[in-house]
Amino acid sequence: MSEVHQPGRLGLTGSIGAGKSSVAALLRARGLTVLDADEQARLVTQEPAVVAQIGARFPGTVVGGQLDRAALSGRVFGDPAALADLNAIVHPRVRARMAALEQEAARRGEPWIVQDVPLLFEGGLDAQMDAVLVVDAPLEERVRRVMARSGLSREEVLARDARQTPADEKRRRADVVIDNAGPPEALGAQLDAALHTLGIQLSPTQG
């Protein structure tokens, strides 16, 4: 049996409110497989065994067999030890799901896959990527976007931003940066230029 070629990994990340999801959608529209770590985490935390583990570690966060995500967020936000315990339950399963999806893409012969990981640098996963694409925007614009979509206060958005790797450091560690300060229609041209810079060629059935 012939050996399955492993696709290149493009890590996609960005600070809160930068527009990473918009870039992920454009990458999908160009035919690239995007593996969303947050989506996989949501699926993992719907598994009964995982819900039971979380409920045992964080009493009161599971109601009627369903995870109360707001309650759980309140328990772990600002508590590094509690967050580490939650991550120890969830992250290995997320990584296993991402690896299985990557292997499916490899069997399809895809030359590249995108790993959409909000905490790429914080988790040290950038070292596993062949290239890293960072989406960024000015802090005040990011705060405005998050407040508009989430109902969080300015202070709450800033607190979440402060717990991530600083935007300047993300830019420094990126292979390519997309500046999402302008209108949405400007993103596509920037993304195409970024893919060209990284040598990621779309197949004839892509793009």
XYZ file of C-alpha atoms in Angstrom:
207
model
C 0.000 0.000 0.000
C 1.400 3.406 -0.942
C 2.353 5.798 1.834
C -0.116 8.610 2.520
C 1.475 12.018 2.031
C 1.054 14.240 5.072
C -0.337 17.678 4.211
C 1.386 20.861 5.241
C -0.102 22.590 8.276
C -1.039 26.251 8.199
C -1.743 27.551 11.689
C -4.385 30.287 11.791
C -4.721 32.463 14.861
C -5.370 36.005 16.013
C -6.339 38.050 19.041
C -9.940 38.350 20.162
C -11.967 40.409 17.696
C -9.275 40.415 15.006
C -11.430 38.640 12.422
C -9.900 35.174 12.390
C -13.280 33.567 11.701
C -13.735 35.758 8.620
C -10.370 34.616 7.271
C -11.228 30.987 8.059
C -14.419 31.346 6.009
C -12.437 32.778 3.091
C -9.977 29.892 3.294
C -12.860 27.413 3.150
C -14.303 29.301 0.182
C -10.966 28.802 -1.567
C -11.282 25.045 -1.099
C -8.901 24.550 1.824
C -9.850 22.258 4.682
C -10.040 24.268 7.907
C -9.984 22.327 11.175
C -11.595 24.477 13.873
C -10.258 23.722 17.361
C -13.126 25.603 19.038
C -15.702 23.604 17.080
C -14.022 20.354 18.072
C -13.920 21.496 21.707
C -17.678 22.147 21.594
C -18.246 18.656 20.217
C -15.987 17.106 22.849
C -17.870 18.859 25.645
C -21.117 17.310 24.411
C -19.789 13.783 24.969
C -21.480 12.250 28.050
C -18.223 10.932 29.496
C -16.595 14.350 29.225
C -19.626 16.121 30.673
C -19.495 13.710 33.629
C -15.806 14.428 34.209
C -16.359 18.172 34.077
C -19.338 17.911 36.420
C -17.290 15.935 38.932
C -14.441 18.474 38.865
C -16.676 21.550 38.736
C -19.885 20.836 40.682
C -22.846 22.915 39.558
C -21.706 23.297 35.959
C -23.789 20.382 34.649
C -27.582 20.680 34.784
C -29.783 17.835 33.642
C -26.871 16.141 31.951
C -26.068 19.273 29.934
C -23.017 21.464 30.369
C -23.794 25.002 31.559
C -21.102 26.761 29.546
C -21.631 30.143 31.172
C -21.265 28.649 34.645
C -18.158 26.740 33.618
C -16.618 29.857 32.072
C -17.246 31.722 35.302
C -15.511 28.979 37.294
C -12.323 28.840 35.242
C -11.898 32.441 34.057
C -9.112 34.034 36.037
C -8.279 30.775 37.843
C -5.205 29.228 36.174
C -5.376 26.008 38.207
C -9.047 25.429 37.364
C -8.415 26.208 33.697
C -5.500 23.767 33.649
C -7.772 21.050 35.052
C -10.417 21.751 32.405
C -7.811 21.728 29.647
C -6.470 18.388 30.887
C -9.943 16.917 30.361
C -10.740 18.542 27.013
C -7.522 19.198 25.110
C -6.295 15.598 24.584
C -9.647 14.728 23.026
C -9.600 17.839 20.839
C -6.101 16.977 19.624
C -7.226 13.423 18.823
C -10.186 14.740 16.796
C -7.984 17.221 14.937
C -5.455 14.475 14.155
C -8.183 12.174 12.809
C -9.563 14.943 10.579
C -6.051 15.718 9.359
C -5.564 12.095 8.396
C -8.828 12.166 6.437
C -7.498 15.173 4.504
C -4.227 13.340 3.911
C -6.070 10.358 2.458
C -7.890 12.737 0.118
C -4.481 13.923 -1.081
C -4.853 17.507 0.118
C -1.479 19.309 0.044
C -2.354 21.700 2.899
C -4.786 21.869 5.796
C -5.517 24.848 8.036
C -5.587 24.460 11.811
C -7.729 27.268 13.239
C -6.518 27.520 16.843
C -7.279 30.656 18.917
C -4.588 29.860 21.506
C -1.989 28.573 19.043
C 0.974 30.314 20.663
C -0.296 29.931 24.224
C -0.521 26.158 23.747
C 2.863 25.889 22.027
C 1.185 24.445 18.933
C 2.915 26.897 16.593
C 5.946 24.592 16.746
C 3.863 21.892 15.007
C 2.898 24.145 12.082
C 4.704 24.514 8.762
C 3.570 28.140 8.595
C 1.597 30.507 10.831
C -0.889 33.121 9.611
C -1.911 35.778 12.147
C -4.966 37.989 11.711
C -4.696 41.318 13.516
C -6.530 44.619 13.917
C -6.055 47.669 16.171
C -7.050 47.093 19.788
C -9.886 49.632 19.834
C -11.408 48.144 16.688
C -11.173 44.646 18.164
C -12.813 45.778 21.401
C -15.626 47.474 19.460
C -16.299 44.329 17.416
C -16.430 42.017 20.408
C -18.653 44.357 22.418
C -21.065 44.614 19.471
C -21.397 40.850 18.973
C -21.169 39.528 22.535
C -22.632 42.061 24.916
C -19.437 42.025 26.968
C -18.295 45.268 28.548
C -15.122 47.024 27.452
C -13.416 45.919 30.681
C -14.428 42.291 30.100
C -13.095 42.321 26.544
C -9.823 43.895 27.673
C -9.506 41.283 30.430
C -9.864 38.467 27.900
C -7.407 40.118 25.551
C -4.877 40.514 28.377
C -4.912 36.753 28.998
C -3.802 36.044 25.435
C -0.338 36.393 23.926
C 0.075 40.115 23.110
C -0.839 41.026 19.533
C 2.624 42.475 18.896
C 4.257 39.175 19.857
C 1.851 37.237 17.650
C 2.789 39.470 14.719
C 6.475 38.953 15.437
C 6.141 35.161 15.525
C 3.909 34.905 12.447
C 5.115 33.951 8.991
C 2.479 36.226 7.471
C 0.168 38.829 9.044
C -3.200 39.897 7.644
C -4.240 43.369 8.806
C -8.006 43.382 9.241
C -8.396 47.050 10.133
C -10.226 47.914 6.927
C -13.491 46.869 5.291
C -14.312 43.153 4.907
C -13.834 43.256 1.129
C -10.136 44.058 1.634
C -9.532 40.689 3.308
C -9.712 38.513 0.207
C -6.880 40.218 -1.657
C -4.686 40.153 1.462
C -5.385 36.468 1.957
C -4.551 35.595 -1.648
C -1.276 37.501 -1.312
C -0.528 35.661 1.951
C -1.141 32.253 0.371
C 1.129 33.220 -2.525
C 3.855 34.328 -0.101
C 3.603 31.016 1.743
C 3.717 29.016 -1.471
C 0.265 27.527 -0.897
C -1.126 26.845 -4.335
C -4.798 26.072 -4.788
C -5.658 23.144 -7.007
C -7.742 23.731 -10.172
C -10.822 22.642 -8.230
C -10.070 25.218 -5.532
C -10.138 28.978 -5.500
